Coordinates of C-alpha atoms in Angstrom, one line a residue:
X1 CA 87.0 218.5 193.3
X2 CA 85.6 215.4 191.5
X3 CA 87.5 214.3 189.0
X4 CA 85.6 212.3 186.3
X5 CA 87.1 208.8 185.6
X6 CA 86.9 207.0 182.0
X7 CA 85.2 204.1 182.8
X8 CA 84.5 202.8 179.4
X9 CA 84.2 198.7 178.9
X10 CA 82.3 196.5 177.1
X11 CA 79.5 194.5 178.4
X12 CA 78.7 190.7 177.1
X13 CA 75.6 190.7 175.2
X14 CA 73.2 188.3 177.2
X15 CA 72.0 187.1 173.9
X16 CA 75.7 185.9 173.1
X17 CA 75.7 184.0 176.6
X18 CA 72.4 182.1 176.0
X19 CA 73.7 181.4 172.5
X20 CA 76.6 180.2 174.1
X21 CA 74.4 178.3 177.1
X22 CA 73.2 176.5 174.0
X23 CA 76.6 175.3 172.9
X24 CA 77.0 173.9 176.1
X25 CA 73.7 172.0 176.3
X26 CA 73.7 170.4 172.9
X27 CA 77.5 169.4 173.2
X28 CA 76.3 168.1 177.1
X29 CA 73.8 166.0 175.2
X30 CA 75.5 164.3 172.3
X31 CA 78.0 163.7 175.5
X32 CA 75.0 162.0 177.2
X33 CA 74.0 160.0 174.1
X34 CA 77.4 158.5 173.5
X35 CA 77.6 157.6 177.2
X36 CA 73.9 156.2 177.2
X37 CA 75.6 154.6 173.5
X38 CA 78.2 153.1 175.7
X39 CA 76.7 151.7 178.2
X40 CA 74.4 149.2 176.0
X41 CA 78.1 147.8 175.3
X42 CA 78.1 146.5 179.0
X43 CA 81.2 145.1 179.4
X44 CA 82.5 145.3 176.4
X45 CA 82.5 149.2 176.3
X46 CA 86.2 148.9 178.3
X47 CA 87.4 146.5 174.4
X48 CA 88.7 148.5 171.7
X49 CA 86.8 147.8 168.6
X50 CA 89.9 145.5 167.3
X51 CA 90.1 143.6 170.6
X52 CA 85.8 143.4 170.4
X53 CA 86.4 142.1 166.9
X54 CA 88.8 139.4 167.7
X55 CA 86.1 138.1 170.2
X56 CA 84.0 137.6 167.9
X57 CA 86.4 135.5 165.9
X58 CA 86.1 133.0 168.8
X59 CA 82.3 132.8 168.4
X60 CA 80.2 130.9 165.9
X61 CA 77.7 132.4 163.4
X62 CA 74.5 131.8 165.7
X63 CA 76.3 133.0 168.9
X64 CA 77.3 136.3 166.5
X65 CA 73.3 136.2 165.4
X66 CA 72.2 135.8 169.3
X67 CA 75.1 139.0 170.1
X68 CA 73.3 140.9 167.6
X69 CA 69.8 141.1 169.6
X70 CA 71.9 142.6 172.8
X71 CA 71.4 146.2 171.9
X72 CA 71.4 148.8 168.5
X73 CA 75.0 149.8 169.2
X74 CA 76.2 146.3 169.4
X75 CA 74.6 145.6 166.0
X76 CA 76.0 148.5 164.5
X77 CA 79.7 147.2 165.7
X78 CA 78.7 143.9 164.1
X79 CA 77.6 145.3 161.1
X80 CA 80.8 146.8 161.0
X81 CA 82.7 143.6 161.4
X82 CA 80.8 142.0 158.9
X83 CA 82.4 144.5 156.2
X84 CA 85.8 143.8 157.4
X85 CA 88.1 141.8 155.3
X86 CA 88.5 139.3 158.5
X87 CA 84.8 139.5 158.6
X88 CA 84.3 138.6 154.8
X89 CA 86.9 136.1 155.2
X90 CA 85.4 134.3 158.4
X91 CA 81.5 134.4 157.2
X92 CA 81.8 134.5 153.4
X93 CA 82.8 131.0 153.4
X94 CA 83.5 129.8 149.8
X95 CA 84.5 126.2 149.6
X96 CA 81.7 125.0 147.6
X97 CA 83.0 122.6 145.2
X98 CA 84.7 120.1 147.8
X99 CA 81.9 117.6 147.5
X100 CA 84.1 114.9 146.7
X101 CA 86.0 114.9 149.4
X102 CA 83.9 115.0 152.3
X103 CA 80.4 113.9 150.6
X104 CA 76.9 115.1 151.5
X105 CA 78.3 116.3 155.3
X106 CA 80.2 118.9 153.8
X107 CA 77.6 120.2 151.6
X108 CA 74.8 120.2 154.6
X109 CA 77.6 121.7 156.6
X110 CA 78.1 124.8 154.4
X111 CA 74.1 125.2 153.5
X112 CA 73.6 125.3 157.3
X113 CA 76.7 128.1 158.0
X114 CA 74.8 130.0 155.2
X115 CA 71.0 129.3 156.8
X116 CA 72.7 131.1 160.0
X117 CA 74.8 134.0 158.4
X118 CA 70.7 134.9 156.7
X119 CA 69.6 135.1 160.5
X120 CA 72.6 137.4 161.4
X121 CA 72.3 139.5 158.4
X122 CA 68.2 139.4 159.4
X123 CA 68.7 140.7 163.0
X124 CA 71.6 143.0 162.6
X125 CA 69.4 144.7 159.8
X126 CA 66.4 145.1 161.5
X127 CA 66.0 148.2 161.9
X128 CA 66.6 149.2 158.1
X129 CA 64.3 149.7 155.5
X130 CA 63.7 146.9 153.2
X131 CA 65.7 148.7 150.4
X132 CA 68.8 149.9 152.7
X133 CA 68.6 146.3 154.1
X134 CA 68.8 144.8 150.4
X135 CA 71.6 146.9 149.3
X136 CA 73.8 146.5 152.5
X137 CA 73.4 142.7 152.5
X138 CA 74.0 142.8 148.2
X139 CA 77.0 144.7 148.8
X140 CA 78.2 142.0 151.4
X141 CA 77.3 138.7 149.1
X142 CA 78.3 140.0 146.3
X143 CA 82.3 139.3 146.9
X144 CA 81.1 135.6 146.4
X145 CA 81.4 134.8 142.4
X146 CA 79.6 131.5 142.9
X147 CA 76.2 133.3 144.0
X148 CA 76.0 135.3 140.6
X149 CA 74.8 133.6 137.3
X150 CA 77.8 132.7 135.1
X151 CA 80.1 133.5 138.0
X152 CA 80.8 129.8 138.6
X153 CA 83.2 127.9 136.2
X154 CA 81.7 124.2 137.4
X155 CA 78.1 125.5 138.1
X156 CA 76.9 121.3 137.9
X157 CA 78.7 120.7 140.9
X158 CA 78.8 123.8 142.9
X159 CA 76.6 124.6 145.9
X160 CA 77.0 128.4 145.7
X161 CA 73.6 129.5 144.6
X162 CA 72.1 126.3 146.8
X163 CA 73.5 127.7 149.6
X164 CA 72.3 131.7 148.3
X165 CA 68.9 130.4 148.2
X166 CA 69.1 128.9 151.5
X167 CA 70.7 132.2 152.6
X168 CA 67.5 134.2 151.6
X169 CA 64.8 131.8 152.1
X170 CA 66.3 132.6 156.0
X171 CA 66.6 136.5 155.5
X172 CA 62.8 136.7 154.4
X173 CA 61.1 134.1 156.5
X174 CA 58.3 135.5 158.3
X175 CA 58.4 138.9 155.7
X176 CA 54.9 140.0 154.1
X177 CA 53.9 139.3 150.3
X178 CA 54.7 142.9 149.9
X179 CA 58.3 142.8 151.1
X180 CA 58.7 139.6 149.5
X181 CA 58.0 141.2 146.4
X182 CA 60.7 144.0 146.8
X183 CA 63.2 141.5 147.6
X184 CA 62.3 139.6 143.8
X185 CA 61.9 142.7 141.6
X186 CA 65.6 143.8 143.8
X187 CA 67.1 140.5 142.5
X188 CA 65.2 140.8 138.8
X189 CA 66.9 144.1 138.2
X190 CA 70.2 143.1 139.9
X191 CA 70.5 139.8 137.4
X192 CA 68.4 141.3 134.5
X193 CA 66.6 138.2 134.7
X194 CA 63.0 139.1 132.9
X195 CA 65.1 139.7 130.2
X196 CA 67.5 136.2 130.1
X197 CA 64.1 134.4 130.6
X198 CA 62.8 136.0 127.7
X199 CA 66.0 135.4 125.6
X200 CA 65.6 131.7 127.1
X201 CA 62.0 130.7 126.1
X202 CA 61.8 132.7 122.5
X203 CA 65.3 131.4 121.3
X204 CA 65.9 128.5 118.9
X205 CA 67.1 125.2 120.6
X206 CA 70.6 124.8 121.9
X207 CA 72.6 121.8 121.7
X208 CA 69.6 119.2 121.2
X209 CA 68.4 119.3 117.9
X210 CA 65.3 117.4 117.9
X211 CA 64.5 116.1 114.6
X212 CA 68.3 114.9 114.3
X213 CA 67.4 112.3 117.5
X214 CA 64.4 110.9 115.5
X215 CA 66.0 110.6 111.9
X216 CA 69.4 109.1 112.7
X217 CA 72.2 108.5 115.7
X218 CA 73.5 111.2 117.1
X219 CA 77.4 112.0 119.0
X220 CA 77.8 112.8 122.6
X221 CA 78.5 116.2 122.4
X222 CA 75.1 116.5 121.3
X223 CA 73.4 115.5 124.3
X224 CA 76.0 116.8 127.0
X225 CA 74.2 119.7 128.0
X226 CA 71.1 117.7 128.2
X227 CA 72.2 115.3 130.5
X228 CA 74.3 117.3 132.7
X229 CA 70.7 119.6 132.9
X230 CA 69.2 116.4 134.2
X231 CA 71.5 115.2 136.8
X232 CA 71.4 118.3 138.3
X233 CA 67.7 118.4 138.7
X234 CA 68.0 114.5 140.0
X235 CA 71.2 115.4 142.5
X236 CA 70.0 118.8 144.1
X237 CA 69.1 118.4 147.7
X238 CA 66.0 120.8 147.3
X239 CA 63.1 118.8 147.0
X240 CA 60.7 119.8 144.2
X241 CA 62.1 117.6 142.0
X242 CA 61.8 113.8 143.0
X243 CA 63.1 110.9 141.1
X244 CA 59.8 109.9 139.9
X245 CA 59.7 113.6 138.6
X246 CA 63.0 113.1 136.8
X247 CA 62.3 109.3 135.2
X248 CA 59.2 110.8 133.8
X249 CA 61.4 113.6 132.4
X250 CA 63.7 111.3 130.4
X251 CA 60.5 109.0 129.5
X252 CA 58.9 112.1 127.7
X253 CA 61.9 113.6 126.6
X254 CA 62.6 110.3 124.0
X255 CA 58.8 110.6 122.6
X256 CA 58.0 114.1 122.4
X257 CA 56.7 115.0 120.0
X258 CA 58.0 111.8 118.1
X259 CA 60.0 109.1 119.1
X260 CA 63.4 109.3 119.1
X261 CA 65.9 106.4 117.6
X262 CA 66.8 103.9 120.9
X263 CA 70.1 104.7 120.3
X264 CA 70.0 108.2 121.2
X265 CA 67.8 107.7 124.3
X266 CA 70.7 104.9 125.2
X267 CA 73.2 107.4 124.9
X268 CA 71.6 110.0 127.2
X269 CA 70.7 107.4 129.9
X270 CA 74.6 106.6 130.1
X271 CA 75.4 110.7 130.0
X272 CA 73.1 111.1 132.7
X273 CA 75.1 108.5 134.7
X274 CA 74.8 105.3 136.7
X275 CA 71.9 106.7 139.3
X276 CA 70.0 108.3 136.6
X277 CA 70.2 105.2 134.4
X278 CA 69.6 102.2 137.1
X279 CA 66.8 104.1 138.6
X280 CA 65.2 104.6 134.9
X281 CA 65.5 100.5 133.9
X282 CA 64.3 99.3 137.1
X283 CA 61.2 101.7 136.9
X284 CA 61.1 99.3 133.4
X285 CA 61.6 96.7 135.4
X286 CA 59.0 97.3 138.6
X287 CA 56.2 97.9 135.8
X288 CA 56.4 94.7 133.4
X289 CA 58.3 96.1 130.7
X290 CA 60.4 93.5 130.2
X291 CA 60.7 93.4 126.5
X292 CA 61.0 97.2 126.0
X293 CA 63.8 97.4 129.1
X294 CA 65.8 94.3 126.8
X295 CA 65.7 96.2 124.0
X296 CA 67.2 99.3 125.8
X297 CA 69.9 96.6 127.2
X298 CA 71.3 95.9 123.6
X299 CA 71.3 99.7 122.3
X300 CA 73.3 100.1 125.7
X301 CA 75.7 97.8 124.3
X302 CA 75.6 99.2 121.0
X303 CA 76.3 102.8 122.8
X304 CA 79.4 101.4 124.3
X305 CA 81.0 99.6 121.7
X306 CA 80.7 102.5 119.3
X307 CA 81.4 105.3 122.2
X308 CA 84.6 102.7 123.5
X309 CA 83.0 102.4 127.0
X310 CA 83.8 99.3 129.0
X311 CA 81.4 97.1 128.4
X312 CA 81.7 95.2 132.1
X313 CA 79.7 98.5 132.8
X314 CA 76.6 97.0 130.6
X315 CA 77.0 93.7 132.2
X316 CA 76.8 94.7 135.7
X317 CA 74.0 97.4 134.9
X318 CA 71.9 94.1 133.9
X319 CA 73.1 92.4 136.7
X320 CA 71.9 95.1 138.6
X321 CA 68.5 95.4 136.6
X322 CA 68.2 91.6 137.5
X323 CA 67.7 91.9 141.2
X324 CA 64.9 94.5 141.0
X325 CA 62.6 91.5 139.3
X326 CA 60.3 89.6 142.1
X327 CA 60.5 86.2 140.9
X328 CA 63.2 83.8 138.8
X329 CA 60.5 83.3 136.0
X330 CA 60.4 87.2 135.7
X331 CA 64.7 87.5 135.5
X332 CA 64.6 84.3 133.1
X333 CA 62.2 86.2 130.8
X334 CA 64.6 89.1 130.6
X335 CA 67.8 87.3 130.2
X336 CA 65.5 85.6 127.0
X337 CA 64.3 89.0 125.6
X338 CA 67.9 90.6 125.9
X339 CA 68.9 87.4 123.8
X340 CA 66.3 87.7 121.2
X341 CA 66.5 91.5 120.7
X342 CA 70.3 90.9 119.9
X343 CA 69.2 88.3 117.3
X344 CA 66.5 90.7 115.9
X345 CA 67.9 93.7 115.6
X346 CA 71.4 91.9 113.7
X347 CA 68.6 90.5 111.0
X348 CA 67.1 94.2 110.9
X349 CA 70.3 95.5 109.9
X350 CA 71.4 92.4 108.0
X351 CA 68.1 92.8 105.9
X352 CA 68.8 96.7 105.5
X353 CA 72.4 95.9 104.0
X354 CA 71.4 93.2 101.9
X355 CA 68.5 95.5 100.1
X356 CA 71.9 97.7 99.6
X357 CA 69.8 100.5 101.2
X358 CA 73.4 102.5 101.7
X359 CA 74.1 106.2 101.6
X360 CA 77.8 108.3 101.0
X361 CA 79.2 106.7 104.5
X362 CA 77.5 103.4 103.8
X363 CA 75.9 103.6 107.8
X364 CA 73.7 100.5 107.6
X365 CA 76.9 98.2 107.1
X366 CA 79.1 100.1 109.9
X367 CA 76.2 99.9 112.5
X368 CA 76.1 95.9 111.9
X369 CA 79.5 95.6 112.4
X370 CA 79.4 97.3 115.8
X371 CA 76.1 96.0 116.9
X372 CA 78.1 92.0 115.9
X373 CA 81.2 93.3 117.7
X374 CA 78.7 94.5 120.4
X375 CA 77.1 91.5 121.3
X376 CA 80.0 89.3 121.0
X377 CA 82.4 91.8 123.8
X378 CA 78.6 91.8 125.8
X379 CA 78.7 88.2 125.9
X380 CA 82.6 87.7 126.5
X381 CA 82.2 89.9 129.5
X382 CA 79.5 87.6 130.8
X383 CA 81.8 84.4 130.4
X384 CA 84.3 86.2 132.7
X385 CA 81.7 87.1 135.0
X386 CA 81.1 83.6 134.9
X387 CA 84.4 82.0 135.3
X388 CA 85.2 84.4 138.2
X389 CA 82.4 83.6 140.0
X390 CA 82.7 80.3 139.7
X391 CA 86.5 79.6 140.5
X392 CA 86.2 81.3 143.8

């Protein structure tokens, strides 16, 4: 007799196997892509990223820049560094107000550490999309207060948007016009800067109130912002703006459109400093304007005595002034016309008082006091000049 035996199981569906054949592929792939990931590390693969990122403190920017080219995963790792606070703190170098110190080497030194981190930032973001690459690299610079406008407390003697500029004239070299273009309207909407320009050009005039140079003399704080405007366009290292450019600023500035008194053009020459000043006289000097350049020696005088400057500084500015003439005759001529502008202008103002031509503050009599008090410290300054000289 047969007996019949329950043989009741359940199969696996084939369809589930495949399904799960899949898994296995997919999962053997990603496995294959990390592996294939790995092995454009070379060496490195064996470091853990922290040991791979204290290598890299051991290597300078363009050695990081050159590391970046190996392969994409090494650029990825690098980005990733970049956005590390040991990262921020080893490329984000902010020391940009140490001028003093060290002189021109220091700020060539930090413009050039800049000019590399661009190329890094350039290679490691290749691969992105101008946009992606824009935002990354903003979200990297913009830990740096000196490279945003009115982030800097001593913007006249910073080097932070010098070396910004430097940064992305780097990042964009060889770029088309059209990704050029993103890059400016990125920074336009970034800064709102089509609206400050606008605000700039259609407001009323600042600290310089023109028609207060031409009608009588003005204070220094007046003319602060001016000159401090001007040195910076006569110190900056970029070259668009040349000296020549800069004496022909000043020249126009003290005419346009009408003349302003010689004392106020005086006073800004000696805000803008000794550079500024010495190169604008012996311009003067170079093209025959002799008379005009004395005339400019007394108000100098004039400036100092009033504003309590030393007035050894006025001495050795004509000393100075004296070199840059060709010929004895030339320097005799001056030293004459400084002489008789002094007499002149004290029987100018000696004529004004004596018309009693005076107002509330009686100005015409206080301005020949300090121009007599002027000429006499000028010329005492002179005689010491003169004794030193001559004892030794």
């Amino acid at each position: 007799m047969t007996s019949s035996v329950s043989t009741s199981y359940t199969l696996i569906p084939n369809q589930k196997y495949r399904r799960s054949n899949r898994r296995s592929r997919r999962f053997c792939k990603i496995l294959d892509i990390d592996s294939q990931s790995l092995s454009t590390l070379g060496d490195f693969k064996a470091l853990p990223i922290e040991i791979f990122q204290m290598v890299l403190e051991h290597l300078s920017v363009k050695d990081i820049s050159m590391l970046s080219m190996v392969s994409k995963t090494i650029s990825n790792r690098l980005i990733n560094y970049i956005s590390t606070p040991s990262g921020n703190r080893r490329l984000l170098q902010q020391d940009f107000h140490n001028l003093e110190l060290s002189g021109k080497r220091q700020g060539s030194c930090i413009s050039e550490h800049y000019r590399s981190l661009g190329l890094l930032l350039k290679r490691c973001t290749l691969l992105l999309p101008t946009k992606d690459r824009l935002k990354y690299i903003h979200k990297i610079l913009s830990e740096v207060s000196c490279f945003k406008l009115n982030g800097c407390p001593n913007p006249l003697h910073c080097l932070g948007l010098q070396c910004y500029g430097v940064f992305l004239q780097m990042l964009t070299a060889g770029w088309d016009e059209l990704e050029c273009h993103r890059v400016f309207n990125f920074l336009c909407e970034l800064s709102n800067l089509p609206r400050k320009m606008h605000t700039v050009v259609s407001s009323k005039p600042g600290h310089v109130v023109w028609q207060k140079m031409i009608e009588g003399p003005t204070d220094e704080t007046s003319l602060k912002g001016l000159a401090d405007a001007i040195k910076l366009l006569y110190d900056t290292e970029a070259k668009e703006w040349t000296a020549d450019d800069v004496i022909s600023l000043v020249d126009e500035l003290s005419v346009v459109p009408r003349e302003w008194l010689m004392e106020n053009n005086a006073r800004l020459l000696i805000l803008c400093g000794n550079n500024i000043c010495f190169t604008f006289m012996a311009s003067k000097a170079v093209n025959g304007r002799a008379v005009e350049l004395a005339r400019l020696m007394v108000f100098l005088a004039l400036v100092c005595e009033k504003d309590l400057y030393c007035m050894d500084w006025t001495v050795k500015m004509m000393q100075k002034v004296c070199k840059v003439f060709s010929t004895p005759g030339e320097k005799n001529n001056f030293l004459q016309s400084v002489e008789n502008a002094f007499a002149h202008l004290i029987m100018d103002m000696l004529q004004s008082v004596m018309s009693g031509d005076r107002d509330e503050e009686d100005s015409s009599f206080l301005n020949l006091f300090h121009l007599v008090n002027a000429q006499a410290n000028f010329h005492k300054e002179i005689l010491y000049l003169t004794l030193r000289s001559t004892s030794t």
